Amino acid sequence: MAKRLNPNLAKIHRNYTVEEVANLFSVHKNTVRLWVKDGLAINDDKRPMLILGSELKHYLQAKRKSNKRKCQLFEIYCVRCRAPKIPAENMVDYEPINDCLGRLIGICPSCDGIINKYFNIAKLVHIQDKLDITLPKTLKHINESVKPLLNSDFK
Ligand SMILES: [Zn+2]
């Protein structure tokens, strides 16, 4: 599981070397170098390269937010693992609630807990190449009925 990094550990009026940042957040120096590649701003006209505390703080705050948003259509958020997960064996059940909404139910590959989320029936077509969806018998015709929706303005 990814470490939860506290952006507030970075003092905004300080500059840090890669090594200092690694020590501060108990991560490997290569992790810090990845952050730099990923867009963390550095003061690169000096050696050793220095990372501004304020930039570091912003970078980690943004990273934290984007981690929260990262649930893909074919992933389900696991409350126990606090992370989006692709259901084990790529297998999910679809349990309809009404004509257009239902639940995707799968098993978390990390903790074996049940994970589920609300799912619009029209979107099933977008995940059927990623997941093996088990539908109730009454919905076996789903592939026929949702195909025309492929051209709709789904984003
Ligand atoms: Zn889990």
mmCIF file with all atom_site columns, C-alpha atoms and ligand atoms in Angstrom:
data_model
loop_
_atom_site.group_PDB
_atom_site.id
_atom_site.type_symbol
_atom_site.label_atom_id
_atom_site.label_alt_id
_atom_site.label_comp_id
_atom_site.label_asym_id
_atom_site.label_entity_id
_atom_site.label_seq_id
_atom_site.pdbx_PDB_ins_code
_atom_site.Cartn_x
_atom_site.Cartn_y
_atom_site.Cartn_z
_atom_site.occupancy
_atom_site.B_iso_or_equiv
_atom_site.pdbx_formal_charge
_atom_site.auth_seq_id
_atom_site.auth_comp_id
_atom_site.auth_asym_id
_atom_site.auth_atom_id
_atom_site.pdbx_PDB_model_num
ATOM   1   C  CA . MET A 1 1   ? 0.000   0.000   0.000   1.00 0.00 ? 1   MET A CA 1
ATOM   2   C  CA . ALA A 1 2   ? 1.230   3.502   -0.793  1.00 0.00 ? 2   ALA A CA 1
ATOM   3   C  CA . LYS A 1 3   ? 2.531   5.525   2.114   1.00 0.00 ? 3   LYS A CA 1
ATOM   4   C  CA . ARG A 1 4   ? 0.426   8.432   3.245   1.00 0.00 ? 4   ARG A CA 1
ATOM   5   C  CA . LEU A 1 5   ? 2.687   11.437  3.061   1.00 0.00 ? 5   LEU A CA 1
ATOM   6   C  CA . ASN A 1 6   ? 1.921   14.486  5.107   1.00 0.00 ? 6   ASN A CA 1
ATOM   7   C  CA . PRO A 1 7   ? 2.560   17.589  2.946   1.00 0.00 ? 7   PRO A CA 1
ATOM   8   C  CA . ASN A 1 8   ? 2.808   19.703  6.101   1.00 0.00 ? 8   ASN A CA 1
ATOM   9   C  CA . LEU A 1 9   ? 6.134   18.106  6.975   1.00 0.00 ? 9   LEU A CA 1
ATOM   10  C  CA . ALA A 1 10  ? 7.673   20.351  4.323   1.00 0.00 ? 10  ALA A CA 1
ATOM   11  C  CA . LYS A 1 11  ? 8.656   23.727  5.746   1.00 0.00 ? 11  LYS A CA 1
ATOM   12  C  CA . ILE A 1 12  ? 7.784   26.312  3.116   1.00 0.00 ? 12  ILE A CA 1
ATOM   13  C  CA . HIS A 1 13  ? 10.711  28.613  3.843   1.00 0.00 ? 13  HIS A CA 1
ATOM   14  C  CA . ARG A 1 14  ? 13.315  25.901  3.564   1.00 0.00 ? 14  ARG A CA 1
ATOM   15  C  CA . ASN A 1 15  ? 15.192  24.346  0.666   1.00 0.00 ? 15  ASN A CA 1
ATOM   16  C  CA . TYR A 1 16  ? 15.873  20.651  0.683   1.00 0.00 ? 16  TYR A CA 1
ATOM   17  C  CA . THR A 1 17  ? 18.302  18.342  -1.015  1.00 0.00 ? 17  THR A CA 1
ATOM   18  C  CA . VAL A 1 18  ? 16.935  15.093  -2.443  1.00 0.00 ? 18  VAL A CA 1
ATOM   19  C  CA . GLU A 1 19  ? 18.483  13.291  0.498   1.00 0.00 ? 19  GLU A CA 1
ATOM   20  C  CA . GLU A 1 20  ? 16.836  15.558  3.051   1.00 0.00 ? 20  GLU A CA 1
ATOM   21  C  CA . VAL A 1 21  ? 13.437  15.103  1.430   1.00 0.00 ? 21  VAL A CA 1
ATOM   22  C  CA . ALA A 1 22  ? 13.939  11.333  1.420   1.00 0.00 ? 22  ALA A CA 1
ATOM   23  C  CA . ASN A 1 23  ? 14.758  11.408  5.131   1.00 0.00 ? 23  ASN A CA 1
ATOM   24  C  CA . LEU A 1 24  ? 11.919  13.754  5.955   1.00 0.00 ? 24  LEU A CA 1
ATOM   25  C  CA . PHE A 1 25  ? 9.271   11.518  4.390   1.00 0.00 ? 25  PHE A CA 1
ATOM   26  C  CA . SER A 1 26  ? 11.038  8.193   4.985   1.00 0.00 ? 26  SER A CA 1
ATOM   27  C  CA . VAL A 1 27  ? 11.062  7.401   1.283   1.00 0.00 ? 27  VAL A CA 1
ATOM   28  C  CA . HIS A 1 28  ? 13.858  6.283   -1.027  1.00 0.00 ? 28  HIS A CA 1
ATOM   29  C  CA . LYS A 1 29  ? 15.919  8.926   -2.798  1.00 0.00 ? 29  LYS A CA 1
ATOM   30  C  CA . ASN A 1 30  ? 14.753  7.469   -6.105  1.00 0.00 ? 30  ASN A CA 1
ATOM   31  C  CA . THR A 1 31  ? 11.172  8.162   -5.073  1.00 0.00 ? 31  THR A CA 1
ATOM   32  C  CA . VAL A 1 32  ? 12.069  11.829  -4.640  1.00 0.00 ? 32  VAL A CA 1
ATOM   33  C  CA . ARG A 1 33  ? 13.769  11.803  -8.063  1.00 0.00 ? 33  ARG A CA 1
ATOM   34  C  CA . LEU A 1 34  ? 10.558  10.368  -9.525  1.00 0.00 ? 34  LEU A CA 1
ATOM   35  C  CA . TRP A 1 35  ? 8.614   13.235  -7.978  1.00 0.00 ? 35  TRP A CA 1
ATOM   36  C  CA . VAL A 1 36  ? 11.002  15.672  -9.683  1.00 0.00 ? 36  VAL A CA 1
ATOM   37  C  CA . LYS A 1 37  ? 10.474  13.899  -13.021 1.00 0.00 ? 37  LYS A CA 1
ATOM   38  C  CA . ASP A 1 38  ? 6.767   13.989  -12.335 1.00 0.00 ? 38  ASP A CA 1
ATOM   39  C  CA . GLY A 1 39  ? 6.796   17.765  -12.052 1.00 0.00 ? 39  GLY A CA 1
ATOM   40  C  CA . LEU A 1 40  ? 8.100   18.710  -8.612  1.00 0.00 ? 40  LEU A CA 1
ATOM   41  C  CA . ALA A 1 41  ? 9.898   21.993  -9.201  1.00 0.00 ? 41  ALA A CA 1
ATOM   42  C  CA . ILE A 1 42  ? 13.601  22.201  -8.360  1.00 0.00 ? 42  ILE A CA 1
ATOM   43  C  CA . ASN A 1 43  ? 16.223  24.881  -8.276  1.00 0.00 ? 43  ASN A CA 1
ATOM   44  C  CA . ASP A 1 44  ? 18.363  23.164  -10.896 1.00 0.00 ? 44  ASP A CA 1
ATOM   45  C  CA . ASP A 1 45  ? 21.006  25.762  -11.609 1.00 0.00 ? 45  ASP A CA 1
ATOM   46  C  CA . LYS A 1 46  ? 22.742  24.854  -8.379  1.00 0.00 ? 46  LYS A CA 1
ATOM   47  C  CA . ARG A 1 47  ? 24.476  21.727  -7.170  1.00 0.00 ? 47  ARG A CA 1
ATOM   48  C  CA . PRO A 1 48  ? 23.297  19.819  -5.317  1.00 0.00 ? 48  PRO A CA 1
ATOM   49  C  CA . MET A 1 49  ? 19.842  20.424  -6.707  1.00 0.00 ? 49  MET A CA 1
ATOM   50  C  CA . LEU A 1 50  ? 17.510  21.962  -4.198  1.00 0.00 ? 50  LEU A CA 1
ATOM   51  C  CA . ILE A 1 51  ? 13.822  21.497  -3.745  1.00 0.00 ? 51  ILE A CA 1
ATOM   52  C  CA . LEU A 1 52  ? 11.859  24.425  -2.400  1.00 0.00 ? 52  LEU A CA 1
ATOM   53  C  CA . GLY A 1 53  ? 9.822   23.519  0.634   1.00 0.00 ? 53  GLY A CA 1
ATOM   54  C  CA . SER A 1 54  ? 6.828   25.454  -0.672  1.00 0.00 ? 54  SER A CA 1
ATOM   55  C  CA . GLU A 1 55  ? 6.933   23.573  -3.993  1.00 0.00 ? 55  GLU A CA 1
ATOM   56  C  CA . LEU A 1 56  ? 7.296   20.301  -2.175  1.00 0.00 ? 56  LEU A CA 1
ATOM   57  C  CA . LYS A 1 57  ? 4.263   21.018  -0.065  1.00 0.00 ? 57  LYS A CA 1
ATOM   58  C  CA . HIS A 1 58  ? 2.133   21.969  -3.084  1.00 0.00 ? 58  HIS A CA 1
ATOM   59  C  CA . TYR A 1 59  ? 3.309   18.962  -5.028  1.00 0.00 ? 59  TYR A CA 1
ATOM   60  C  CA . LEU A 1 60  ? 2.390   16.549  -2.263  1.00 0.00 ? 60  LEU A CA 1
ATOM   61  C  CA . GLN A 1 61  ? -0.971  18.210  -1.689  1.00 0.00 ? 61  GLN A CA 1
ATOM   62  C  CA . ALA A 1 62  ? -1.796  17.899  -5.393  1.00 0.00 ? 62  ALA A CA 1
ATOM   63  C  CA . LYS A 1 63  ? -0.586  14.315  -5.423  1.00 0.00 ? 63  LYS A CA 1
ATOM   64  C  CA . ARG A 1 64  ? -2.824  13.483  -2.509  1.00 0.00 ? 64  ARG A CA 1
ATOM   65  C  CA . LYS A 1 65  ? -5.847  14.946  -4.289  1.00 0.00 ? 65  LYS A CA 1
ATOM   66  C  CA . SER A 1 66  ? -5.157  13.145  -7.535  1.00 0.00 ? 66  SER A CA 1
ATOM   67  C  CA . ASN A 1 67  ? -4.802  9.851   -5.660  1.00 0.00 ? 67  ASN A CA 1
ATOM   68  C  CA . LYS A 1 68  ? -8.293  10.349  -4.332  1.00 0.00 ? 68  LYS A CA 1
ATOM   69  C  CA . ARG A 1 69  ? -9.673  10.949  -7.802  1.00 0.00 ? 69  ARG A CA 1
ATOM   70  C  CA . LYS A 1 70  ? -7.936  8.048   -9.435  1.00 0.00 ? 70  LYS A CA 1
ATOM   71  C  CA . CYS A 1 71  ? -10.812 5.543   -9.431  1.00 0.00 ? 71  CYS A CA 1
ATOM   72  C  CA . GLN A 1 72  ? -11.217 4.400   -13.025 1.00 0.00 ? 72  GLN A CA 1
ATOM   73  C  CA . LEU A 1 73  ? -14.537 3.288   -14.406 1.00 0.00 ? 73  LEU A CA 1
ATOM   74  C  CA . PHE A 1 74  ? -13.496 -0.344  -14.034 1.00 0.00 ? 74  PHE A CA 1
ATOM   75  C  CA . GLU A 1 75  ? -12.163 0.116   -10.515 1.00 0.00 ? 75  GLU A CA 1
ATOM   76  C  CA . ILE A 1 76  ? -14.043 0.046   -7.254  1.00 0.00 ? 76  ILE A CA 1
ATOM   77  C  CA . TYR A 1 77  ? -12.945 1.943   -4.183  1.00 0.00 ? 77  TYR A CA 1
ATOM   78  C  CA . CYS A 1 78  ? -12.081 -0.342  -1.272  1.00 0.00 ? 78  CYS A CA 1
ATOM   79  C  CA . VAL A 1 79  ? -12.983 1.340   1.984   1.00 0.00 ? 79  VAL A CA 1
ATOM   80  C  CA . ARG A 1 80  ? -10.687 -0.932  3.961   1.00 0.00 ? 80  ARG A CA 1
ATOM   81  C  CA . CYS A 1 81  ? -7.632  -0.402  1.738   1.00 0.00 ? 81  CYS A CA 1
ATOM   82  C  CA . ARG A 1 82  ? -8.536  3.234   1.094   1.00 0.00 ? 82  ARG A CA 1
ATOM   83  C  CA . ALA A 1 83  ? -7.704  2.831   -2.558  1.00 0.00 ? 83  ALA A CA 1
ATOM   84  C  CA . PRO A 1 84  ? -9.337  2.119   -5.894  1.00 0.00 ? 84  PRO A CA 1
ATOM   85  C  CA . LYS A 1 85  ? -9.041  -1.562  -6.781  1.00 0.00 ? 85  LYS A CA 1
ATOM   86  C  CA . ILE A 1 86  ? -9.538  -3.635  -9.864  1.00 0.00 ? 86  ILE A CA 1
ATOM   87  C  CA . PRO A 1 87  ? -11.785 -6.466  -8.651  1.00 0.00 ? 87  PRO A CA 1
ATOM   88  C  CA . ALA A 1 88  ? -10.033 -9.806  -8.116  1.00 0.00 ? 88  ALA A CA 1
ATOM   89  C  CA . GLU A 1 89  ? -9.780  -11.976 -11.264 1.00 0.00 ? 89  GLU A CA 1
ATOM   90  C  CA . ASN A 1 90  ? -11.396 -9.024  -13.065 1.00 0.00 ? 90  ASN A CA 1
ATOM   91  C  CA . MET A 1 91  ? -14.713 -10.485 -12.018 1.00 0.00 ? 91  MET A CA 1
ATOM   92  C  CA . VAL A 1 92  ? -17.768 -8.504  -10.985 1.00 0.00 ? 92  VAL A CA 1
ATOM   93  C  CA . ASP A 1 93  ? -21.460 -9.142  -10.546 1.00 0.00 ? 93  ASP A CA 1
ATOM   94  C  CA . TYR A 1 94  ? -23.934 -6.582  -11.713 1.00 0.00 ? 94  TYR A CA 1
ATOM   95  C  CA . GLU A 1 95  ? -26.965 -6.322  -9.502  1.00 0.00 ? 95  GLU A CA 1
ATOM   96  C  CA . PRO A 1 96  ? -29.700 -4.098  -10.963 1.00 0.00 ? 96  PRO A CA 1
ATOM   97  C  CA . ILE A 1 97  ? -31.532 -1.724  -8.667  1.00 0.00 ? 97  ILE A CA 1
ATOM   98  C  CA . ASN A 1 98  ? -33.840 -0.294  -11.324 1.00 0.00 ? 98  ASN A CA 1
ATOM   99  C  CA . ASP A 1 99  ? -33.922 0.074   -15.093 1.00 0.00 ? 99  ASP A CA 1
ATOM   100 C  CA . CYS A 1 100 ? -30.880 2.267   -15.337 1.00 0.00 ? 100 CYS A CA 1
ATOM   101 C  CA . LEU A 1 101 ? -28.957 1.896   -12.095 1.00 0.00 ? 101 LEU A CA 1
ATOM   102 C  CA . GLY A 1 102 ? -27.385 -1.035  -10.350 1.00 0.00 ? 102 GLY A CA 1
ATOM   103 C  CA . ARG A 1 103 ? -24.442 -2.109  -8.285  1.00 0.00 ? 103 ARG A CA 1
ATOM   104 C  CA . LEU A 1 104 ? -21.126 -3.538  -9.356  1.00 0.00 ? 104 LEU A CA 1
ATOM   105 C  CA . ILE A 1 105 ? -19.949 -6.024  -6.791  1.00 0.00 ? 105 ILE A CA 1
ATOM   106 C  CA . GLY A 1 106 ? -16.522 -7.573  -6.671  1.00 0.00 ? 106 GLY A CA 1
ATOM   107 C  CA . ILE A 1 107 ? -13.821 -8.748  -4.315  1.00 0.00 ? 107 ILE A CA 1
ATOM   108 C  CA . CYS A 1 108 ? -10.850 -6.629  -3.310  1.00 0.00 ? 108 CYS A CA 1
ATOM   109 C  CA . PRO A 1 109 ? -7.664  -8.321  -4.548  1.00 0.00 ? 109 PRO A CA 1
ATOM   110 C  CA . SER A 1 110 ? -5.717  -6.980  -1.556  1.00 0.00 ? 110 SER A CA 1
ATOM   111 C  CA . CYS A 1 111 ? -7.922  -7.623  1.455   1.00 0.00 ? 111 CYS A CA 1
ATOM   112 C  CA . ASP A 1 112 ? -10.548 -10.052 0.074   1.00 0.00 ? 112 ASP A CA 1
ATOM   113 C  CA . GLY A 1 113 ? -13.318 -7.750  1.262   1.00 0.00 ? 113 GLY A CA 1
ATOM   114 C  CA . ILE A 1 114 ? -16.450 -7.123  -0.763  1.00 0.00 ? 114 ILE A CA 1
ATOM   115 C  CA . ILE A 1 115 ? -16.199 -3.935  -2.789  1.00 0.00 ? 115 ILE A CA 1
ATOM   116 C  CA . ASN A 1 116 ? -19.084 -2.367  -4.637  1.00 0.00 ? 116 ASN A CA 1
ATOM   117 C  CA . LYS A 1 117 ? -20.272 0.806   -6.270  1.00 0.00 ? 117 LYS A CA 1
ATOM   118 C  CA . TYR A 1 118 ? -23.322 2.205   -7.974  1.00 0.00 ? 118 TYR A CA 1
ATOM   119 C  CA . PHE A 1 119 ? -23.109 1.790   -11.678 1.00 0.00 ? 119 PHE A CA 1
ATOM   120 C  CA . ASN A 1 120 ? -25.195 3.051   -14.543 1.00 0.00 ? 120 ASN A CA 1
ATOM   121 C  CA . ILE A 1 121 ? -26.332 0.201   -16.740 1.00 0.00 ? 121 ILE A CA 1
ATOM   122 C  CA . ALA A 1 122 ? -25.531 2.180   -19.873 1.00 0.00 ? 122 ALA A CA 1
ATOM   123 C  CA . LYS A 1 123 ? -21.869 2.315   -18.854 1.00 0.00 ? 123 LYS A CA 1
ATOM   124 C  CA . LEU A 1 124 ? -21.450 -1.439  -18.626 1.00 0.00 ? 124 LEU A CA 1
ATOM   125 C  CA . VAL A 1 125 ? -20.470 -1.468  -22.268 1.00 0.00 ? 125 VAL A CA 1
ATOM   126 C  CA . HIS A 1 126 ? -17.429 0.669   -21.410 1.00 0.00 ? 126 HIS A CA 1
ATOM   127 C  CA . ILE A 1 127 ? -16.021 -1.774  -18.922 1.00 0.00 ? 127 ILE A CA 1
ATOM   128 C  CA . GLN A 1 128 ? -16.897 -5.085  -20.499 1.00 0.00 ? 128 GLN A CA 1
ATOM   129 C  CA . ASP A 1 129 ? -13.493 -5.341  -22.154 1.00 0.00 ? 129 ASP A CA 1
ATOM   130 C  CA . LYS A 1 130 ? -11.773 -4.807  -18.779 1.00 0.00 ? 130 LYS A CA 1
ATOM   131 C  CA . LEU A 1 131 ? -14.003 -6.832  -16.521 1.00 0.00 ? 131 LEU A CA 1
ATOM   132 C  CA . ASP A 1 132 ? -15.811 -10.106 -16.690 1.00 0.00 ? 132 ASP A CA 1
ATOM   133 C  CA . ILE A 1 133 ? -19.315 -9.008  -15.772 1.00 0.00 ? 133 ILE A CA 1
ATOM   134 C  CA . THR A 1 134 ? -21.840 -11.494 -14.501 1.00 0.00 ? 134 THR A CA 1
ATOM   135 C  CA . LEU A 1 135 ? -25.366 -10.329 -15.200 1.00 0.00 ? 135 LEU A CA 1
ATOM   136 C  CA . PRO A 1 136 ? -28.599 -11.649 -13.775 1.00 0.00 ? 136 PRO A CA 1
ATOM   137 C  CA . LYS A 1 137 ? -30.499 -13.830 -16.282 1.00 0.00 ? 137 LYS A CA 1
ATOM   138 C  CA . THR A 1 138 ? -33.057 -11.112 -16.910 1.00 0.00 ? 138 THR A CA 1
ATOM   139 C  CA . LEU A 1 139 ? -30.315 -8.872  -18.295 1.00 0.00 ? 139 LEU A CA 1
ATOM   140 C  CA . LYS A 1 140 ? -28.610 -11.302 -20.641 1.00 0.00 ? 140 LYS A CA 1
ATOM   141 C  CA . HIS A 1 141 ? -29.753 -9.206  -23.545 1.00 0.00 ? 141 HIS A CA 1
ATOM   142 C  CA . ILE A 1 142 ? -27.720 -6.270  -22.199 1.00 0.00 ? 142 ILE A CA 1
ATOM   143 C  CA . ASN A 1 143 ? -25.127 -6.358  -24.967 1.00 0.00 ? 143 ASN A CA 1
ATOM   144 C  CA . GLU A 1 144 ? -27.806 -5.855  -27.580 1.00 0.00 ? 144 GLU A CA 1
ATOM   145 C  CA . SER A 1 145 ? -29.678 -3.154  -25.742 1.00 0.00 ? 145 SER A CA 1
ATOM   146 C  CA . VAL A 1 146 ? -26.738 -0.963  -24.741 1.00 0.00 ? 146 VAL A CA 1
ATOM   147 C  CA . LYS A 1 147 ? -24.872 -0.976  -28.030 1.00 0.00 ? 147 LYS A CA 1
ATOM   148 C  CA . PRO A 1 148 ? -26.657 2.038   -29.527 1.00 0.00 ? 148 PRO A CA 1
ATOM   149 C  CA . LEU A 1 149 ? -25.519 4.023   -26.503 1.00 0.00 ? 149 LEU A CA 1
ATOM   150 C  CA . LEU A 1 150 ? -21.910 3.658   -27.530 1.00 0.00 ? 150 LEU A CA 1
ATOM   151 C  CA . ASN A 1 151 ? -22.304 6.715   -29.726 1.00 0.00 ? 151 ASN A CA 1
ATOM   152 C  CA . SER A 1 152 ? -23.884 8.813   -27.040 1.00 0.00 ? 152 SER A CA 1
ATOM   153 C  CA . ASP A 1 153 ? -21.888 11.634  -25.492 1.00 0.00 ? 153 ASP A CA 1
ATOM   154 C  CA . PHE A 1 154 ? -20.422 9.591   -22.663 1.00 0.00 ? 154 PHE A CA 1
ATOM   155 C  CA . LYS A 1 155 ? -17.269 11.144  -21.307 1.00 0.00 ? 155 LYS A CA 1
HETATM 156 ZN ZN . ZN  B 2 .   ? -9.299  -3.944  0.134   1.00 0.00 ? 1   ZN  B ZN 1
#
